[in-house]
Short mmCIF file of C-alpha atoms in Angstrom, two decimals:
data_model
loop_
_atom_site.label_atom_id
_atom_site.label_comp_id
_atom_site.label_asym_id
_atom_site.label_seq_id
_atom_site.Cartn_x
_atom_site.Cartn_y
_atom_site.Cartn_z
CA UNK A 1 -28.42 -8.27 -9.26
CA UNK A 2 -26.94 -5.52 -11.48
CA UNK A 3 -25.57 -5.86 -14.44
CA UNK A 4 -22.06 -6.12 -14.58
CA UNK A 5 -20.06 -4.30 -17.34
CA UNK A 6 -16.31 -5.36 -17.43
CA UNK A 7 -15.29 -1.70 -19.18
CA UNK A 8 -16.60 0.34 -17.02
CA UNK A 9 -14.50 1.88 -14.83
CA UNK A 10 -17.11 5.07 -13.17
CA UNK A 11 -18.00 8.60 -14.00
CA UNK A 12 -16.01 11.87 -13.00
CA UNK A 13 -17.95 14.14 -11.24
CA UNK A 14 -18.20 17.71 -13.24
CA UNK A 15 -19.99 19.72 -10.72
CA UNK A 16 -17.83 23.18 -9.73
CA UNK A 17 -15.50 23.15 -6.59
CA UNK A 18 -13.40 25.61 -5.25
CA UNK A 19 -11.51 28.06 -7.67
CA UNK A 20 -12.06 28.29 -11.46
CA UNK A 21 -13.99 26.13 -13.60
CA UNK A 22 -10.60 24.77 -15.32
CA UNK A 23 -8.63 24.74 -11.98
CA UNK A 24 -11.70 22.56 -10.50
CA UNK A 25 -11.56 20.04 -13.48
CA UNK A 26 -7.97 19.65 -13.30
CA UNK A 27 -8.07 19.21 -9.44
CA UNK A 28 -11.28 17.40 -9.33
CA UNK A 29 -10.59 14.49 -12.04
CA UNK A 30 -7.54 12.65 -9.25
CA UNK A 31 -9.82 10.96 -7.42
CA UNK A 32 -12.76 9.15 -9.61
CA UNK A 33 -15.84 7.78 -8.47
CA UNK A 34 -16.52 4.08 -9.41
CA UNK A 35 -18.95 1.29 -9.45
CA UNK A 36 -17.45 -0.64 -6.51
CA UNK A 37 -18.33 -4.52 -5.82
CA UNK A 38 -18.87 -5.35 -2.32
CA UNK A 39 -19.34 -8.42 -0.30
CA UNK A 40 -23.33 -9.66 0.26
CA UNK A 41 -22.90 -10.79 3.91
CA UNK A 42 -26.15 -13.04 3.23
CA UNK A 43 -24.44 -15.13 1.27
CA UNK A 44 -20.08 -15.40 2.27
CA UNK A 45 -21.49 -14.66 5.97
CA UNK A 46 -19.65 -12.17 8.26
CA UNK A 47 -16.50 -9.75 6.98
CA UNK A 48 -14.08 -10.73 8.76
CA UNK A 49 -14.32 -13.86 7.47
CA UNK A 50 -13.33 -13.08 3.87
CA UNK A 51 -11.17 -9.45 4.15
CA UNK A 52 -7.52 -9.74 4.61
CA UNK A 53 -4.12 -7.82 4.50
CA UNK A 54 -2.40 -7.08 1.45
CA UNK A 55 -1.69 -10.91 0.20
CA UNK A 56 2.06 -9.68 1.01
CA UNK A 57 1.61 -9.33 4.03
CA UNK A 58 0.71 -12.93 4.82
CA UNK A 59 3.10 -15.34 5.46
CA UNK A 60 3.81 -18.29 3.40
CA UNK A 61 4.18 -20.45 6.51
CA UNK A 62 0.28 -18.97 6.74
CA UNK A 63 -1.00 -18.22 3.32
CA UNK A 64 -2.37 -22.06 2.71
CA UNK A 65 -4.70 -22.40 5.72
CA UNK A 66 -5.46 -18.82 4.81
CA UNK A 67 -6.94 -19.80 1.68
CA UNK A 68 -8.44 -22.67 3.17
CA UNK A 69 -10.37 -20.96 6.25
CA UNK A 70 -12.99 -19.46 3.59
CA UNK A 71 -13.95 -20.04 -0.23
CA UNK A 72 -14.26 -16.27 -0.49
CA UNK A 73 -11.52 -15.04 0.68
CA UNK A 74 -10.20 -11.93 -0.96
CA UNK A 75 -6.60 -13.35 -1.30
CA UNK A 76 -8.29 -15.91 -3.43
CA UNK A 77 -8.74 -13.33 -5.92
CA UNK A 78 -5.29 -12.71 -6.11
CA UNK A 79 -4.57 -16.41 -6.81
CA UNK A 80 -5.88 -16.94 -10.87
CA UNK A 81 -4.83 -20.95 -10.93
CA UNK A 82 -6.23 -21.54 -7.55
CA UNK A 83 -9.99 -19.59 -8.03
CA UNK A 84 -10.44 -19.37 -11.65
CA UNK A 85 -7.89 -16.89 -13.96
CA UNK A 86 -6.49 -20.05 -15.87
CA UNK A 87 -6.37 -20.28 -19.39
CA UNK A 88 -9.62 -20.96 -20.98
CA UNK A 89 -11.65 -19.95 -17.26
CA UNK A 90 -13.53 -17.08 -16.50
CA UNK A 91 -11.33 -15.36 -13.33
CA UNK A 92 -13.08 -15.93 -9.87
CA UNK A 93 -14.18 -12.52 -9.65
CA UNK A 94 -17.01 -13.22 -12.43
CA UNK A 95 -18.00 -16.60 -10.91
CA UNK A 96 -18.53 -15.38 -7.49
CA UNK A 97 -20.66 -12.54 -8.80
CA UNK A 98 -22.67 -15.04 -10.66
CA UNK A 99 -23.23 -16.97 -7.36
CA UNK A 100 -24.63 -13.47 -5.87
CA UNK A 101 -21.75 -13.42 -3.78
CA UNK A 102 -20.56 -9.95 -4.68
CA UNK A 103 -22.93 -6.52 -5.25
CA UNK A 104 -22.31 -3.72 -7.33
CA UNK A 105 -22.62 -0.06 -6.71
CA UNK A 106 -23.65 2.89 -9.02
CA UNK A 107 -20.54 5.14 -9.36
CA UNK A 108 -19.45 6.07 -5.73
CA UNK A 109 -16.72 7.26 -3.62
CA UNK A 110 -16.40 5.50 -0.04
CA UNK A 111 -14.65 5.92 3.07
CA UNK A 112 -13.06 3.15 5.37
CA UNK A 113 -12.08 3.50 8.73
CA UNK A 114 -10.03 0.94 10.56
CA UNK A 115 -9.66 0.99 14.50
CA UNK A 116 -7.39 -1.60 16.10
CA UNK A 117 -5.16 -1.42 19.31
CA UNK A 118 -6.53 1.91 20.35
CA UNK A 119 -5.88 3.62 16.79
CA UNK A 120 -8.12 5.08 14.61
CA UNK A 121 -7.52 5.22 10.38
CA UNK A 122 -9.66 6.73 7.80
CA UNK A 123 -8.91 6.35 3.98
CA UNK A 124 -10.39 7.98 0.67
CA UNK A 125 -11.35 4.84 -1.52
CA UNK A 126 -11.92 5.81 -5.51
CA UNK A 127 -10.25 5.06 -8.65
CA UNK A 128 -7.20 6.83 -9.69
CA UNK A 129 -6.41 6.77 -13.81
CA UNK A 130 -2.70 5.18 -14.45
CA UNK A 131 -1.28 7.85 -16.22
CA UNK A 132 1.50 10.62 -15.88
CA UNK A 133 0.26 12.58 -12.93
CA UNK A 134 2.61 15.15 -10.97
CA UNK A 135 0.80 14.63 -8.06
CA UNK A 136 0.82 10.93 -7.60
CA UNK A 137 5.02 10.62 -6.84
CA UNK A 138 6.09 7.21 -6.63
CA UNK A 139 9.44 6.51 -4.21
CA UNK A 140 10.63 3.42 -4.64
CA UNK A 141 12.45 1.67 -7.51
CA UNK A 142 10.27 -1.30 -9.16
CA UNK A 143 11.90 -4.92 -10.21
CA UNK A 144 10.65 -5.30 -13.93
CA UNK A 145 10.05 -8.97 -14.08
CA UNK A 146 8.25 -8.43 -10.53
CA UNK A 147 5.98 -5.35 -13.02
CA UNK A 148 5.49 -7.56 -15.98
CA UNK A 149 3.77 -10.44 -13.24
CA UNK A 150 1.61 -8.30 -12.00
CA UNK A 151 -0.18 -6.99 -14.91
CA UNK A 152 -0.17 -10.35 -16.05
CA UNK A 153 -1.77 -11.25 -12.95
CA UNK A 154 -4.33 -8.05 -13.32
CA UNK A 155 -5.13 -9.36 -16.90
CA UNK A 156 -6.19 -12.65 -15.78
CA UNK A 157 -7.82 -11.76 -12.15
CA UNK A 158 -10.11 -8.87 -13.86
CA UNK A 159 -10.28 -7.04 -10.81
CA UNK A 160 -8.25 -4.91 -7.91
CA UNK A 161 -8.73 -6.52 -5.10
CA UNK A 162 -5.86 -4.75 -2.94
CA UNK A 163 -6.01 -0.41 -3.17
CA UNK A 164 -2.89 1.53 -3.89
CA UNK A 165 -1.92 2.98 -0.05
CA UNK A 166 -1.65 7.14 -1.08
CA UNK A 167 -0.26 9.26 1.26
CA UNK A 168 0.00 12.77 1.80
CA UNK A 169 3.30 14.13 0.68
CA UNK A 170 2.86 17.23 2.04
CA UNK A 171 2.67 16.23 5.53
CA UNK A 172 4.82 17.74 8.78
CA UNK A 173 8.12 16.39 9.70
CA UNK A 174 7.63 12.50 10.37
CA UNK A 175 3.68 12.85 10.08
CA UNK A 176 2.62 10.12 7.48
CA UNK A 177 -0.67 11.51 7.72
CA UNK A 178 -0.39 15.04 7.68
CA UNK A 179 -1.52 17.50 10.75
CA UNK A 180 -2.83 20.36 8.84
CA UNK A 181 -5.70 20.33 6.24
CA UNK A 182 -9.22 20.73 5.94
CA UNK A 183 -9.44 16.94 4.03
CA UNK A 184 -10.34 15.32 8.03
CA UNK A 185 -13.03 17.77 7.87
CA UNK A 186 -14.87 16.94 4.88
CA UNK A 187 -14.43 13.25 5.53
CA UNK A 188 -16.58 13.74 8.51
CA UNK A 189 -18.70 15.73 6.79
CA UNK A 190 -19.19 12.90 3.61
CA UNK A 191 -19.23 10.02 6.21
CA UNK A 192 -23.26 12.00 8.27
CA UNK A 193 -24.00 12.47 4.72
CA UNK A 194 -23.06 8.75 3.09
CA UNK A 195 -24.66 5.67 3.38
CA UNK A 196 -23.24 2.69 5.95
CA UNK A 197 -22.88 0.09 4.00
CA UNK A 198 -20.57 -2.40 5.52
CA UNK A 199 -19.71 -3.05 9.65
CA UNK A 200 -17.61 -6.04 11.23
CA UNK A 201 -15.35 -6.74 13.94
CA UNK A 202 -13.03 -9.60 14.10
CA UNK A 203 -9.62 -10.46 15.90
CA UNK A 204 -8.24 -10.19 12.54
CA UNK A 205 -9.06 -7.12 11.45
CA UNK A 206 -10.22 -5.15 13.90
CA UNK A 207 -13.48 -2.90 13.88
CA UNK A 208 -13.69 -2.14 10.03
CA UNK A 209 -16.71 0.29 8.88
CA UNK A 210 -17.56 1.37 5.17
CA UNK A 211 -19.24 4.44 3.91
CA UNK A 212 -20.72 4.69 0.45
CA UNK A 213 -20.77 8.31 -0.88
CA UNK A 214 -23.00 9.74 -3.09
CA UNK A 215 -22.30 12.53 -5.29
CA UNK A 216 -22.64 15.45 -3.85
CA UNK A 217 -20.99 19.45 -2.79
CA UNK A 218 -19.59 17.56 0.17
CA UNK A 219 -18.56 14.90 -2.13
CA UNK A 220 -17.30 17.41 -4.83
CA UNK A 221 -14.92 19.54 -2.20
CA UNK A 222 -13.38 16.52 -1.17
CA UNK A 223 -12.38 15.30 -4.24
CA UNK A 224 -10.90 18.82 -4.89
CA UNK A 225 -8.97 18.93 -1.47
CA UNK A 226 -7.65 15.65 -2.96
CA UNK A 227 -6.55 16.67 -5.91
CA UNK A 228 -4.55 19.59 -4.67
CA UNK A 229 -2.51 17.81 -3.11
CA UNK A 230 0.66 15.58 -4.03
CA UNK A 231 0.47 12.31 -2.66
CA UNK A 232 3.25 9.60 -1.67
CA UNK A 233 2.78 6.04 -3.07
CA UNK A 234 2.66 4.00 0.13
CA UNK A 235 2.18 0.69 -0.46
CA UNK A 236 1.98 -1.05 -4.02
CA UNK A 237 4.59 0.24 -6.38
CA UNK A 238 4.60 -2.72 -8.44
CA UNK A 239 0.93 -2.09 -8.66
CA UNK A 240 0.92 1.14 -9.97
CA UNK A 241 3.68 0.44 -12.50
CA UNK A 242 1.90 -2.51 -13.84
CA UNK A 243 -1.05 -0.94 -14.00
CA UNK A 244 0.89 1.82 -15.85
CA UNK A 245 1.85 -0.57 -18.25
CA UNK A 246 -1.49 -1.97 -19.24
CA UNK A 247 -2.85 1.41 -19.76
CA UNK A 248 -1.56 1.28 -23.63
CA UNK A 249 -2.37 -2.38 -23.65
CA UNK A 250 -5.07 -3.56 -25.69
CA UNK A 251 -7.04 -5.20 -22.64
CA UNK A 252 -6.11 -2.94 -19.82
CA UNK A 253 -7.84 -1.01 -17.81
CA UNK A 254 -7.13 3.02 -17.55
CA UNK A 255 -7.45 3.22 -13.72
CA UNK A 256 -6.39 1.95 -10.66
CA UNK A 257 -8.40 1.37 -7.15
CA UNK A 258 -6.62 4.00 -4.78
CA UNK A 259 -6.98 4.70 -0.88
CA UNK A 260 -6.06 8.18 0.26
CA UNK A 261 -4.85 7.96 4.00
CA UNK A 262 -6.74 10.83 5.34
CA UNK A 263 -5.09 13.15 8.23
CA UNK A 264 -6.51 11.72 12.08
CA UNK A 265 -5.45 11.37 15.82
CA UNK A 266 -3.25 8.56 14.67
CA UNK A 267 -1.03 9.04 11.62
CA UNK A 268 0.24 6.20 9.49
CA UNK A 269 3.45 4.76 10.80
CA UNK A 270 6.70 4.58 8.31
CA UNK A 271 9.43 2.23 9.34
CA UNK A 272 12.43 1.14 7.80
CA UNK A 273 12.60 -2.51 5.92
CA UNK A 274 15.48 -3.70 7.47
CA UNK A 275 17.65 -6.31 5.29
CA UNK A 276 18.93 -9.90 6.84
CA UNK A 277 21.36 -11.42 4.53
CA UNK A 278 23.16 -14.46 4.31
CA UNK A 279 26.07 -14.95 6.97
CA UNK A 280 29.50 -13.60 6.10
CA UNK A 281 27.67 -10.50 4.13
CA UNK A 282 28.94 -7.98 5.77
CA UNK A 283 32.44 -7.88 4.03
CA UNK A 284 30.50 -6.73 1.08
CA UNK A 285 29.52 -3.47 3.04
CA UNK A 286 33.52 -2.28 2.98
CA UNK A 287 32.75 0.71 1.35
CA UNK A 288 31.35 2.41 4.00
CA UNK A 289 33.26 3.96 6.80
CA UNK A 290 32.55 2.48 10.55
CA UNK A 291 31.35 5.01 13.08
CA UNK A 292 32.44 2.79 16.06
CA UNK A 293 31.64 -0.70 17.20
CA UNK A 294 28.59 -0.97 20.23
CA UNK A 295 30.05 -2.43 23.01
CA UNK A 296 26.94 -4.11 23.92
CA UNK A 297 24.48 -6.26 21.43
CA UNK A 298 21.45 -7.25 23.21
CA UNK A 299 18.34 -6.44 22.00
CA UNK A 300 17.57 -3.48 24.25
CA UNK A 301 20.77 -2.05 23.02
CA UNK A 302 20.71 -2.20 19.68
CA UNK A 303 17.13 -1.28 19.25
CA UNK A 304 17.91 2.36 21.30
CA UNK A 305 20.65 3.04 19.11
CA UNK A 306 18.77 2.14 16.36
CA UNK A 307 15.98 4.84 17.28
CA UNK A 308 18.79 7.58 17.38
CA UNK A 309 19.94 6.64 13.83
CA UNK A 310 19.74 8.77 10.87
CA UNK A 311 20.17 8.62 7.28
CA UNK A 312 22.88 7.77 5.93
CA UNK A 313 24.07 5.29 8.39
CA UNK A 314 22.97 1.71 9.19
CA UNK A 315 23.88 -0.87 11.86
CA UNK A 316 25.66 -3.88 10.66
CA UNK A 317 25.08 -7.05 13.43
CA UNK A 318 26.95 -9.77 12.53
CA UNK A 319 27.91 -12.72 14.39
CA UNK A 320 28.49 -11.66 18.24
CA UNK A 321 29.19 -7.76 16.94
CA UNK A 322 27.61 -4.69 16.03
CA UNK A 323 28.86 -1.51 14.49
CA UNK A 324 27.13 1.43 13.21
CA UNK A 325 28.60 2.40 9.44
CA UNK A 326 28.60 5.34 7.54
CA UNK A 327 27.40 4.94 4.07
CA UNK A 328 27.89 6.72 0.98
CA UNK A 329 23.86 7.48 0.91
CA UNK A 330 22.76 6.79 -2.27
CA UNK A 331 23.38 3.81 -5.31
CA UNK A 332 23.95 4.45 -8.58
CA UNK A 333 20.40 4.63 -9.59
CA UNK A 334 18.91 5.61 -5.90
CA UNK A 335 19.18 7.70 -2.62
CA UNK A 336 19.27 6.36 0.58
CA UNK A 337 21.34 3.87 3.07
CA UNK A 338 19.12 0.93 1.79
CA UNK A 339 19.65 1.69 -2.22
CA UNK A 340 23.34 1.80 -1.39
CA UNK A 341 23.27 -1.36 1.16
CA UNK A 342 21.22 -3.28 -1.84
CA UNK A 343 23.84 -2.30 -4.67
CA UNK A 344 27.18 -3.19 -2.44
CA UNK A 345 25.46 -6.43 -1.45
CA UNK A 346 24.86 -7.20 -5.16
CA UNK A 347 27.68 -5.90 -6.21
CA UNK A 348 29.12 -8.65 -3.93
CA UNK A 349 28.07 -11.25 -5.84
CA UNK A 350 24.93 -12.06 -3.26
CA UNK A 351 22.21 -13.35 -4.40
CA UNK A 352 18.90 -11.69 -4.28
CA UNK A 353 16.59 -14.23 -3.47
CA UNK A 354 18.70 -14.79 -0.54
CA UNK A 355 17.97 -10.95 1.33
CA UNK A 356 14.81 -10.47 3.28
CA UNK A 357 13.13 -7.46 3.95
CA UNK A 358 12.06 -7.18 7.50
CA UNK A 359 9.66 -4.78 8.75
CA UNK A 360 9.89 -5.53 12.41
CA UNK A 361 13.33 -4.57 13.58
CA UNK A 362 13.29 -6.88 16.57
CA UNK A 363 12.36 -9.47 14.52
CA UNK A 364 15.45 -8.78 12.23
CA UNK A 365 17.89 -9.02 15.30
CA UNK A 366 16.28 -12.39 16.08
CA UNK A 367 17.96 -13.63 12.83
CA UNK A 368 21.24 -12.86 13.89
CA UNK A 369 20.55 -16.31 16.33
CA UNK A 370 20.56 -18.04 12.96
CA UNK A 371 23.87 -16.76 11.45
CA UNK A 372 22.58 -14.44 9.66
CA UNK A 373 23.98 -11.16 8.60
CA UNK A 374 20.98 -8.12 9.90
CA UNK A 375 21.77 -4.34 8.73
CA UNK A 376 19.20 -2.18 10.47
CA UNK A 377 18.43 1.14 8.29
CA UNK A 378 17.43 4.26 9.76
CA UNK A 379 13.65 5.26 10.08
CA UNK A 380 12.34 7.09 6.79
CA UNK A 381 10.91 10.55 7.18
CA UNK A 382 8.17 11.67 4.72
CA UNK A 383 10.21 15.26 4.10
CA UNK A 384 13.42 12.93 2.83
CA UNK A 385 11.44 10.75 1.18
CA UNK A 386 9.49 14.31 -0.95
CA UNK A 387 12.94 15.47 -1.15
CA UNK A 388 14.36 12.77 -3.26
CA UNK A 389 11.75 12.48 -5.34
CA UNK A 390 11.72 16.15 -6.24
CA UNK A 391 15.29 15.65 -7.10
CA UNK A 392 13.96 13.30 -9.67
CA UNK A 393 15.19 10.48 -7.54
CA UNK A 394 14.07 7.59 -5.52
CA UNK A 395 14.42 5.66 -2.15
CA UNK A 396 15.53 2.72 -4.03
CA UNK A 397 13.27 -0.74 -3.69
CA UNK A 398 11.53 -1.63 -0.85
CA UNK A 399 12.52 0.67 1.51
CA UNK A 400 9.79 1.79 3.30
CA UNK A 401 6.62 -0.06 5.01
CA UNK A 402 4.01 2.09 5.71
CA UNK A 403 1.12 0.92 8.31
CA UNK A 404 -1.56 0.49 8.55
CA UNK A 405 -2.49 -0.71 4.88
CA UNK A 406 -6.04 -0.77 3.93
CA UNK A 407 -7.74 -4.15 4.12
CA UNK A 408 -8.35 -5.94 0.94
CA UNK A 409 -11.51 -6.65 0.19
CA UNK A 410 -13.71 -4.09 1.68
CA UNK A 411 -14.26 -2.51 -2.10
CA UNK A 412 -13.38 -4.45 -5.00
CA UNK A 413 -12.89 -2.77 -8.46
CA UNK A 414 -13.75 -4.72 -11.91
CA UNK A 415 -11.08 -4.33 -14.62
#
């Protein structure tokens, strides 16, 4: 097995790319290689058996038999007290490579690809360094107790486990994915050129495939194409901040694992995360002016208007009612329906730990059976979202859900 070196965090590539040799440093140096661990199938048997989703995106009611359904389960990583992490214990991620369970890679690139339900998604996997970068443009406001447990949690699990979701900023009108660049292209290109390292199929993932890239002039345009373009934080915001934050720690690691979504067939889907409150919450959303009351509140209803609804209005459902309001569009701090939503119900005096965010809109109407108060918020589009950001803003926290997110666990990254 190799040698495993807890500080080492990869090589940049400093072979020429397009443009001048300054320009091609400064574009190139975005996207990093690194020595990536990987699973040894011969040992935690098939893939699907130990990659998951985000460990946010499981379920509590699910998360325990989760954990129990495979001692190598990526999410385990994520867990220090449950897998190693405590105080006084190596983290899990250093015991599991001493039981051969994990492999490690010279300094690579690699491409995933996902297919599930008839969709097809490729993402750039490398290392990205946590520090001011134009082109990495975070949208969403961060909870600082939320940032300070996570880079305690980093500190103590020693590896990422779970990439940043990047996504191209500078894509067309609704397009998560982008429609026009050359970046498909050279993905292609990299993936008849790179080595296969990793295949599996399961209900729960999907078909999942891994290419290992070696460096390369296929290699070395791609990384440029990457890193002229701005990209969109999709998914892990806390992440990156705490990540951010342990860059000037003594112990922390300068980068962070990062998958770009590349442009395909299918684009990424953005959809709202709708907010389901305590009952009796909407009084505390007087401030905005109603549009008009819906007539009708089933289901079908309410999700067609919800489709025709734009920022900044919401739907308020409540009790046996719906109405669609008009907000101001933007909090103190942040733009958007949801920013301004989040302040007025705070504002109110509710408590926090009491909303839900909801990605599934039908799933937040269901609540309403339970007496609960459900504002739907308009879908986000990816020119808004730019917008705001350019303004120096931001869409306020958690208010967008991009899908699908990479798998954890089909490249791990030692801190």
């Amino acid at each position: 097995m190799r040698r495993v070196e807890p500080e080492r965090t990869g090589a940049r590539a400093d072979a020429p790319a397009p443009g001048s040799a300054g320009a091609s440093l400064a574009r190139t140096d975005l996207l990093r290689p690194f020595p990536g661990l990987r699973y040894r199938e011969d040992v935690v048997g098939s893939l699907h058996g130990v990659l998951a989703p985000p460990h946010t995106e499981i379920a509590r009611s699910t998360r325990e038999a989760a954990l129990e359904s495979h001692p190598y389960l990526v999410t385990h990583l994520e867990r220090p007290g449950r897998s190693g992490g405590g105080p006084g214990e190596a983290p899990a991620v250093v015991d599991w490579l001493k039981r051969g369970a994990l492999t490690q890679d010279p300094p690579s690139l690699y491409v995933l690809q996902q297919r599930r339900g008839g969709r097809t998604h490729r993402f750039v996997v490398g290392e990205v360094g946590a520090e001011d970068d134009d082109r990495v443009l975070p949208h969403e406001a961060t909870m600082e107790h939320a940032v300070r447990a996570r880079a305690e949690r980093l500190l103590a699990v020693r590896v990422d486990s779970e990439p940043l979701l990047l996504v191209d900023a500078e894509a067309g009108p609704g397009d998560a994915s982008g429609s026009t660049s050359g970046l498909s292209s050279l993905v292609h290109r990299a993936v008849l050129e790179g080595h296969h390292v990793a295949a599996t199929r399961g209900d729960n993932v999907g078909q999942v495939d891994v290419w290992r890239l070696d460096p390369s002039a296929t290699v070395d345009e791609l990384r440029w194409a990457v890193g002229s373009r701005r990209w969109l934080i999709g998914d892990g915001h806390h992440r990156w901040a705490a990540a951010r934050q342990l860059n000037v720690a003594p112990r922390g690691s300068r980068a962070v694992l990062a998958a770009f979504a590349v442009p395909g067939e299918h684009p990424l889907e953005v959809a709202a995360l709708h907010r389901v409150a305590p009952a009796g919450s909407g009084k505390s959303l007087a401030g905005a002016e109603q549009v008009r009351p819906l007539l009708s509140t089933d289901a079908e209803t309410l999700l067609r208007r919800l489709a025709s609804l734009r920022e900044p209005d919401c739907l308020l459902i409540e009790g046996g009612t719906a109405a669609v309001l008009h907000t101001p569009g933007r909090s103190s701090s942040a733009w958007g329906a949801a920013a301004w939503v989040d302040e007025a119900l705070a504002t109110a005096g509710v408590p926090g730990h009491l909303v839900s965010y909801v990605a599934s809109a039908g799933a937040a109407i269901e609540r309403r059976r339970r007496g609960s108060t459900v504002i739907l918020l308009p879908t986000p589009q990816v020119r808004d979202i730019v917008t705001a950001v350019a303004t120096g803003g931001s869409m306020g926290r958690k208010s967008t859900s991009f899908q699908p997110k990479p798998l954890a666990g089909t490249v791990l990254r030692l801190r």
